[in-house]
Short mmCIF file of C-alpha atoms in Angstrom, two decimals:
data_model
loop_
_atom_site.label_atom_id
_atom_site.label_comp_id
_atom_site.label_asym_id
_atom_site.label_seq_id
_atom_site.Cartn_x
_atom_site.Cartn_y
_atom_site.Cartn_z
CA MET A 1 10.64 -123.67 18.99
CA THR A 2 14.34 -124.31 19.08
CA LYS A 3 15.94 -124.26 22.50
CA ALA A 4 19.58 -123.32 21.84
CA LEU A 5 21.09 -124.10 25.24
CA ARG A 6 24.88 -123.86 25.24
CA LEU A 7 26.62 -125.92 27.91
CA SER A 8 30.16 -125.18 29.11
CA ALA A 9 32.60 -127.50 30.80
CA ALA A 10 31.78 -125.83 34.11
CA ALA A 11 28.08 -126.54 33.70
CA VAL A 12 27.74 -129.41 36.10
CA VAL A 13 24.55 -130.47 37.86
CA LEU A 14 24.31 -133.49 40.12
CA VAL A 15 21.45 -135.84 39.44
CA VAL A 16 21.01 -138.61 41.98
CA LEU A 17 18.17 -141.08 41.48
CA GLY A 18 16.34 -138.55 39.34
CA VAL A 19 16.55 -135.73 41.88
CA VAL A 20 18.60 -132.60 41.26
CA VAL A 21 20.99 -131.81 44.13
CA GLN A 22 21.55 -128.06 44.48
CA SER A 23 25.02 -126.69 44.93
CA SER A 24 26.10 -125.22 48.23
CA VAL A 25 26.23 -121.76 46.67
CA SER A 26 22.64 -121.95 45.38
CA GLU A 27 20.52 -119.03 46.49
CA SER A 28 17.54 -121.28 47.24
CA SER A 29 17.68 -120.38 50.92
CA LYS A 30 16.83 -116.75 50.24
CA PRO A 31 13.36 -115.85 51.52
CA CYS A 32 10.50 -115.42 49.10
CA GLU A 33 8.66 -112.15 49.11
CA PRO A 34 4.88 -112.54 49.04
CA ALA A 35 3.64 -112.72 45.46
CA ARG A 36 2.50 -109.37 44.14
CA SER A 37 -0.80 -108.86 42.34
CA THR A 38 1.16 -108.63 39.08
CA ASP A 39 2.86 -111.99 39.65
CA SER A 40 1.24 -114.80 37.70
CA THR A 41 1.88 -117.84 35.58
CA GLY A 42 0.80 -118.73 32.08
CA ILE A 43 1.14 -121.39 29.41
CA ALA A 44 3.11 -120.78 26.21
CA LEU A 45 1.47 -122.97 23.59
CA GLY A 46 3.85 -122.58 20.69
CA SER A 47 2.82 -122.73 17.05
CA GLY A 48 -0.01 -124.52 15.29
CA TYR A 49 -2.75 -124.20 17.89
CA THR A 50 -4.90 -121.78 15.90
CA ALA A 51 -5.45 -124.59 13.36
CA LEU A 52 -7.20 -126.80 15.91
CA SER A 53 -10.92 -127.49 16.01
CA GLN A 54 -13.17 -125.76 18.52
CA PRO A 55 -13.50 -128.86 20.76
CA GLU A 56 -9.69 -129.21 20.81
CA ILE A 57 -9.30 -125.53 21.68
CA ASP A 58 -11.90 -125.81 24.43
CA LYS A 59 -9.99 -128.75 25.96
CA ILE A 60 -6.75 -126.73 25.94
CA ILE A 61 -8.42 -123.79 27.66
CA GLU A 62 -9.94 -126.12 30.25
CA ASP A 63 -6.55 -127.69 31.00
CA ILE A 64 -4.95 -124.28 31.44
CA ARG A 65 -7.69 -123.11 33.77
CA ASP A 66 -7.37 -126.34 35.77
CA SER A 67 -3.66 -125.59 36.27
CA GLY A 68 -4.59 -122.34 38.01
CA SER A 69 -2.71 -120.22 35.47
CA ASP A 70 -4.40 -117.11 34.16
CA TRP A 71 -2.36 -116.29 31.03
CA ILE A 72 -2.00 -117.94 27.65
CA ARG A 73 0.62 -117.14 24.98
CA PHE A 74 0.27 -118.16 21.35
CA ASP A 75 1.30 -117.11 17.86
CA PHE A 76 -0.39 -114.42 15.81
CA ASP A 77 1.45 -115.76 12.78
CA TRP A 78 1.66 -113.10 10.09
CA SER A 79 2.92 -115.70 7.59
CA PHE A 80 -0.35 -117.60 7.96
CA ILE A 81 -2.85 -114.83 8.65
CA GLU A 82 -1.79 -112.71 5.65
CA SER A 83 -0.20 -115.32 3.39
CA THR A 84 -1.54 -113.33 0.44
CA LYS A 85 -0.91 -109.59 0.70
CA GLY A 86 -4.08 -107.79 1.73
CA THR A 87 -6.08 -110.97 2.39
CA PHE A 88 -6.46 -111.97 6.04
CA ASP A 89 -7.56 -115.21 7.70
CA TRP A 90 -8.30 -114.55 11.35
CA SER A 91 -10.47 -117.63 11.90
CA GLY A 92 -7.98 -119.56 14.03
CA THR A 93 -6.90 -116.68 16.23
CA ASP A 94 -10.54 -115.61 16.60
CA ARG A 95 -11.48 -119.03 18.00
CA LEU A 96 -8.58 -119.19 20.43
CA VAL A 97 -8.92 -115.58 21.58
CA GLU A 98 -12.66 -115.91 22.16
CA ALA A 99 -12.26 -119.19 24.06
CA ALA A 100 -9.63 -117.61 26.31
CA LYS A 101 -11.67 -114.47 26.86
CA ALA A 102 -14.80 -116.46 27.74
CA THR A 103 -12.99 -118.16 30.62
CA GLY A 104 -11.12 -115.11 31.89
CA LEU A 105 -7.68 -116.01 30.56
CA HIS A 106 -5.42 -113.11 29.62
CA VAL A 107 -3.77 -113.39 26.19
CA LEU A 108 -0.15 -112.57 25.39
CA GLY A 109 -0.16 -112.30 21.61
CA LEU A 110 3.10 -113.35 19.97
CA MET A 111 3.42 -111.14 16.88
CA THR A 112 5.80 -112.98 14.60
CA TYR A 113 6.99 -114.56 11.31
CA THR A 114 6.99 -113.38 7.72
CA PRO A 115 4.80 -114.32 4.73
CA GLU A 116 6.59 -115.07 1.47
CA TRP A 117 5.50 -111.84 -0.20
CA ALA A 118 7.10 -109.74 2.58
CA ARG A 119 10.52 -111.46 2.56
CA ASP A 120 13.66 -110.25 0.83
CA PRO A 121 13.21 -111.46 -2.78
CA SER A 122 16.97 -111.72 -3.24
CA ASP A 123 17.30 -114.29 -0.44
CA SER A 124 16.67 -117.75 -1.90
CA GLU A 125 17.08 -119.31 1.56
CA ALA A 126 14.37 -117.18 3.19
CA ASP A 127 11.55 -118.89 5.07
CA SER A 128 8.79 -117.78 7.43
CA HIS A 129 11.34 -117.34 10.24
CA SER A 130 13.24 -114.81 8.17
CA ARG A 131 12.91 -111.17 9.07
CA PRO A 132 10.71 -109.08 6.73
CA ALA A 133 12.37 -107.01 4.03
CA ASP A 134 10.64 -103.88 5.33
CA PRO A 135 9.97 -103.42 9.07
CA THR A 136 7.09 -101.04 8.32
CA SER A 137 5.11 -103.83 6.66
CA PHE A 138 5.34 -105.84 9.87
CA GLY A 139 4.32 -102.77 11.85
CA HIS A 140 1.29 -102.34 9.59
CA PHE A 141 0.18 -105.91 10.32
CA ALA A 142 0.75 -105.41 14.05
CA GLY A 143 -1.54 -102.39 14.05
CA ILE A 144 -4.29 -104.25 12.22
CA ALA A 145 -4.09 -107.16 14.67
CA ALA A 146 -4.11 -104.84 17.71
CA GLU A 147 -7.16 -103.01 16.39
CA ARG A 148 -9.03 -106.25 15.73
CA TYR A 149 -8.38 -107.55 19.24
CA THR A 150 -8.44 -104.26 21.12
CA ASP A 151 -11.04 -105.57 23.58
CA SER A 152 -9.48 -108.99 24.14
CA VAL A 153 -5.66 -108.80 23.84
CA SER A 154 -3.73 -106.07 25.64
CA ALA A 155 -0.21 -107.55 25.75
CA TRP A 156 1.89 -108.14 22.64
CA GLU A 157 5.30 -109.80 22.33
CA ILE A 158 7.22 -108.60 19.29
CA TRP A 159 8.85 -111.56 17.52
CA ASN A 160 10.17 -114.83 18.86
CA GLU A 161 13.85 -115.37 19.76
CA PRO A 162 15.26 -112.65 17.48
CA ASN A 163 18.76 -113.34 18.83
CA LEU A 164 18.91 -116.68 16.95
CA GLN A 165 19.70 -117.09 13.28
CA SER A 166 17.08 -119.83 13.07
CA PHE A 167 14.38 -117.32 14.00
CA PHE A 168 15.79 -114.16 12.38
CA ASN A 169 17.30 -115.19 9.06
CA PRO A 170 19.68 -114.39 7.49
CA VAL A 171 21.37 -113.32 10.71
CA PRO A 172 20.34 -111.71 14.03
CA ASP A 173 20.68 -107.94 13.80
CA VAL A 174 19.90 -105.78 16.82
CA SER A 175 19.64 -102.60 14.74
CA PHE A 176 17.16 -104.19 12.34
CA TYR A 177 15.18 -105.72 15.21
CA SER A 178 15.06 -102.29 16.84
CA GLU A 179 13.37 -100.95 13.69
CA LEU A 180 10.96 -103.89 13.69
CA LEU A 181 10.12 -103.37 17.36
CA THR A 182 9.64 -99.63 16.87
CA ALA A 183 7.35 -100.12 13.87
CA ALA A 184 5.19 -102.66 15.70
CA SER A 185 5.10 -100.79 19.01
CA THR A 186 4.17 -97.50 17.32
CA SER A 187 1.34 -99.10 15.34
CA ILE A 188 -0.04 -100.99 18.34
CA LYS A 189 0.05 -97.96 20.65
CA LYS A 190 -1.91 -95.91 18.11
CA VAL A 191 -4.93 -98.18 18.52
CA GLN A 192 -4.16 -99.50 22.03
CA PRO A 193 -2.42 -96.70 23.97
CA ASN A 194 -2.38 -98.80 27.14
CA ALA A 195 -1.14 -102.00 25.53
CA THR A 196 1.82 -103.77 27.13
CA ILE A 197 4.65 -104.24 24.63
CA VAL A 198 7.01 -107.12 25.42
CA SER A 199 10.31 -107.25 23.57
CA GLY A 200 10.90 -110.52 21.71
CA GLY A 201 11.66 -113.35 24.10
CA LEU A 202 15.39 -114.08 23.86
CA SER A 203 16.71 -117.61 23.60
CA PRO A 204 19.68 -118.97 25.55
CA ALA A 205 22.64 -118.44 23.24
CA THR A 206 26.28 -117.40 23.18
CA ASP A 207 27.99 -114.66 21.21
CA ASN A 208 29.31 -117.08 18.61
CA GLY A 209 29.53 -114.79 15.60
CA THR A 210 26.04 -115.70 14.43
CA ASP A 211 23.68 -115.94 17.40
CA ILE A 212 23.72 -113.22 20.05
CA SER A 213 23.58 -113.82 23.80
CA PRO A 214 20.59 -112.35 25.66
CA THR A 215 22.78 -110.05 27.76
CA THR A 216 24.53 -108.63 24.70
CA PHE A 217 21.31 -108.34 22.71
CA LEU A 218 19.54 -106.38 25.44
CA SER A 219 22.49 -104.07 26.00
CA ASP A 220 22.74 -103.38 22.27
CA LEU A 221 18.98 -102.81 22.08
CA TYR A 222 19.33 -99.99 24.59
CA ASP A 223 22.33 -98.63 22.70
CA ALA A 224 20.16 -98.58 19.57
CA GLY A 225 17.72 -96.27 21.37
CA ALA A 226 14.90 -98.82 21.56
CA GLY A 227 14.42 -98.76 25.33
CA SER A 228 11.34 -96.55 25.02
CA GLN A 229 9.68 -99.00 22.61
CA PHE A 230 8.95 -101.78 25.11
CA ASP A 231 7.27 -101.94 28.51
CA VAL A 232 8.59 -105.37 29.49
CA VAL A 233 11.71 -107.36 28.57
CA GLY A 234 10.93 -110.79 27.13
CA MET A 235 13.19 -113.73 27.98
CA HIS A 236 13.23 -117.53 27.54
CA PRO A 237 15.34 -118.52 30.55
CA TYR A 238 15.78 -122.25 29.95
CA SER A 239 18.27 -123.69 32.41
CA TYR A 240 17.99 -127.46 32.03
CA PRO A 241 19.58 -129.68 33.16
CA ALA A 242 20.54 -127.28 35.97
CA LEU A 243 18.26 -125.64 38.48
CA PRO A 244 17.53 -121.97 37.72
CA SER A 245 19.03 -120.94 41.07
CA ASP A 246 22.32 -122.84 40.66
CA ALA A 247 25.04 -120.20 40.90
CA LEU A 248 27.73 -122.69 39.83
CA THR A 249 26.25 -122.62 36.32
CA GLN A 250 25.94 -118.85 36.00
CA SER A 251 28.37 -118.74 33.08
CA TRP A 252 25.60 -120.19 30.88
CA ASN A 253 22.44 -120.64 32.97
CA SER A 254 20.09 -118.14 31.33
CA PHE A 255 17.66 -118.07 34.25
CA TYR A 256 20.43 -117.12 36.64
CA ARG A 257 21.78 -114.60 34.12
CA MET A 258 18.53 -112.63 34.14
CA ARG A 259 20.17 -110.84 37.09
CA PHE A 260 22.67 -109.36 34.64
CA MET A 261 19.92 -108.42 32.21
CA HIS A 262 18.12 -106.60 35.01
CA ASP A 263 21.35 -104.78 35.85
CA THR A 264 21.40 -103.52 32.25
CA MET A 265 17.79 -102.35 32.60
CA VAL A 266 18.61 -100.44 35.79
CA THR A 267 21.71 -98.89 34.22
CA ASN A 268 19.50 -97.57 31.44
CA GLY A 269 16.94 -96.09 33.82
CA ASP A 270 14.33 -98.84 33.51
CA THR A 271 14.13 -99.59 37.22
CA ALA A 272 10.34 -99.95 37.12
CA LYS A 273 10.22 -102.40 34.21
CA SER A 274 10.07 -106.14 34.74
CA ILE A 275 11.08 -109.24 32.83
CA TRP A 276 8.50 -111.74 31.60
CA ALA A 277 9.77 -115.28 31.12
CA THR A 278 7.58 -115.95 28.11
CA GLU A 279 8.89 -119.53 27.72
CA PHE A 280 10.37 -121.73 30.43
CA GLY A 281 10.50 -125.47 31.00
CA SER A 282 12.48 -128.60 30.23
CA PRO A 283 12.03 -131.71 28.07
CA THR A 284 11.43 -135.23 29.31
CA GLY A 285 11.92 -138.32 27.14
CA SER A 286 15.10 -140.03 25.95
CA SER A 287 16.93 -137.37 23.92
CA PRO A 288 20.48 -136.49 25.06
CA GLU A 289 19.16 -133.23 26.52
CA ALA A 290 16.14 -134.72 28.28
CA VAL A 291 15.63 -134.83 32.03
CA THR A 292 13.51 -137.18 34.09
CA LYS A 293 9.95 -136.23 34.92
CA ALA A 294 11.01 -135.71 38.53
CA VAL A 295 13.77 -133.32 37.49
CA GLN A 296 11.41 -131.49 35.11
CA ALA A 297 9.13 -130.87 38.09
CA GLU A 298 12.01 -129.72 40.31
CA ILE A 299 13.31 -127.33 37.66
CA LEU A 300 9.85 -125.77 37.36
CA ARG A 301 9.43 -125.51 41.13
CA ASP A 302 12.82 -123.89 41.53
CA GLY A 303 12.17 -121.53 38.60
CA ILE A 304 8.89 -120.26 40.00
CA ASN A 305 10.41 -119.83 43.45
CA GLU A 306 13.45 -118.08 41.97
CA ALA A 307 11.23 -115.67 40.03
CA ARG A 308 9.45 -114.81 43.26
CA ARG A 309 12.75 -114.27 45.07
CA LEU A 310 14.23 -112.06 42.39
CA GLY A 311 11.17 -109.82 42.31
CA PHE A 312 11.73 -108.40 38.82
CA VAL A 313 10.48 -111.50 36.96
CA SER A 314 6.77 -110.80 37.18
CA LYS A 315 5.33 -113.45 34.85
CA LEU A 316 6.44 -116.95 33.93
CA PHE A 317 4.94 -118.88 31.01
CA VAL A 318 5.54 -122.62 31.03
CA TYR A 319 6.44 -124.18 27.69
CA SER A 320 4.37 -126.18 27.06
CA LEU A 321 0.96 -127.57 27.95
CA GLN A 322 1.15 -130.97 26.25
CA ASP A 323 3.73 -133.13 24.50
CA ARG A 324 3.58 -132.52 20.75
CA GLY A 325 4.24 -136.12 19.72
CA SER A 326 5.09 -139.63 20.86
CA ASP A 327 8.77 -139.72 19.80
CA LEU A 328 10.57 -139.73 23.13
CA GLY A 329 13.88 -139.19 21.38
CA ASP A 330 12.81 -135.84 19.91
CA ARG A 331 13.43 -133.10 22.47
CA GLU A 332 10.95 -130.69 20.90
CA GLN A 333 8.05 -133.12 21.30
CA ASN A 334 8.43 -133.59 25.06
CA PHE A 335 8.24 -130.24 26.87
CA GLY A 336 4.63 -130.79 27.97
CA LEU A 337 3.12 -130.69 31.43
CA LEU A 338 0.79 -133.36 30.04
CA ASP A 339 1.75 -136.36 27.95
CA THR A 340 0.09 -137.21 24.64
CA ASN A 341 -2.72 -139.01 26.51
CA SER A 342 -3.39 -135.84 28.54
CA ASP A 343 -2.09 -137.54 31.67
CA PRO A 344 -0.28 -135.05 33.93
CA LYS A 345 3.44 -135.25 34.61
CA PRO A 346 4.64 -134.28 38.13
CA ALA A 347 5.42 -130.78 36.81
CA MET A 348 1.70 -130.12 36.39
CA THR A 349 1.19 -130.68 40.12
CA VAL A 350 4.05 -128.25 40.77
CA LEU A 351 2.33 -125.58 38.68
CA GLU A 352 -1.00 -126.17 40.40
CA ASN A 353 0.66 -125.84 43.81
CA ALA A 354 2.49 -122.67 42.73
CA ASN A 355 -0.78 -121.08 41.76
CA LYS A 356 -2.28 -121.85 45.17
CA THR A 357 0.44 -120.15 47.20
CA GLY A 358 1.80 -116.65 47.39
CA GLY A 359 5.38 -117.46 48.27
CA CYS A 360 7.96 -120.23 48.04
CA PHE A 361 6.59 -123.75 48.11
#
C-alpha cells in the first residue's frame, strides 16, 4: 500500500541518537482523557493474507492477540473473489474471518479493488486498483459479502485510499467515489442494518492536480451529499518522520491535520461521528524515508497518545504486523511490528503497553 507522504521545506523533525525530539509547541503535554469503551487498537494486515495457509493464518491471529489488540483489518478483494463474473472464491476470507472470530477479534472488512470484467473496457491502462466502470456492480458485490459475513463482520471500509491516482485510476474523483460509497453502503445496510460503514481511508497527499488532499476530499464528499452514507471517517494519518503531535509540521503532517478534518465533520453536523485511523505506522530499514526502530516506536507511542488526547479518533490500526520482505531498502517491506523472523521491534512493546493502559503512557 503506497504511502504518499509529501514533505515541505518546513517539515523539520530533530532526530538525535535515534530519538525524536519534540518541538516546544508540541501538544504532548495535554492531559489524556481516560480511554473510552469504544477506544481500541487493531492491526491492518494489507493485501495477500487471505492466500496464506491455515497454520500461517493461525500464527498471525495469535500474534495479534498477544499484542493486546482486538481488531483486525484486511482486504475483501473483489478482483480476486469474483475474478470471473458470477463465480466467487471465498475460501481465503472464510479462513481468516473464522480464525479471527474464534479468538474474539473484531474484523474491519476492507471492501476494495476491481476485477478485469468490471473495469472500463476503453481504458487500456486499467488494473485492479482502477475504479469500476459501474458503481452499482461494486455495490452488488458489497451486499453479497455483507450477507455472507453478517454474523462475523459488522464494520466495512469502502475502498482504500481513493484520493490517490494509484488506488483510483484513472484519476481520483470525489463525485464518482460518492456514488461508489452510496452503492456499497446501501447494499450493506439492506442485509446488515446496524453495520458500521467507514469511508475509504485517505492517504497523505497534496492537492497537486491529480491526487487530492484528505481535507479537500472530505469537504468535497460532504458537498456531494455523501455525509449520510458513512458512520465513520476513514483516515491513514502517516506522519513519519515527524511525531503525530508536532505542531511545527502541521502544514503536511496528516495526523495533526485530522483536527481540520474533524472541524469539517462538525461544520456538516457530524459532531457524534469519529475518525478511525485504519492505517498508521512508519517504516524501518535503510530506504530514504525509513526511521530507526527507536523512532518507529516513539511515533507509535505518540500517535496512540495523541488519538486519546484528541478524543475523536476512536480506533487506530497499526500497519503492519510483520515485515513483508528482507529488502531493507524497500520502504514497503519494512512497516512491521515484527521482523521477518517474527522477532518484535520496540514498537510491538509500545503497542502492548498501550493496550494495558487507559490513558497516556
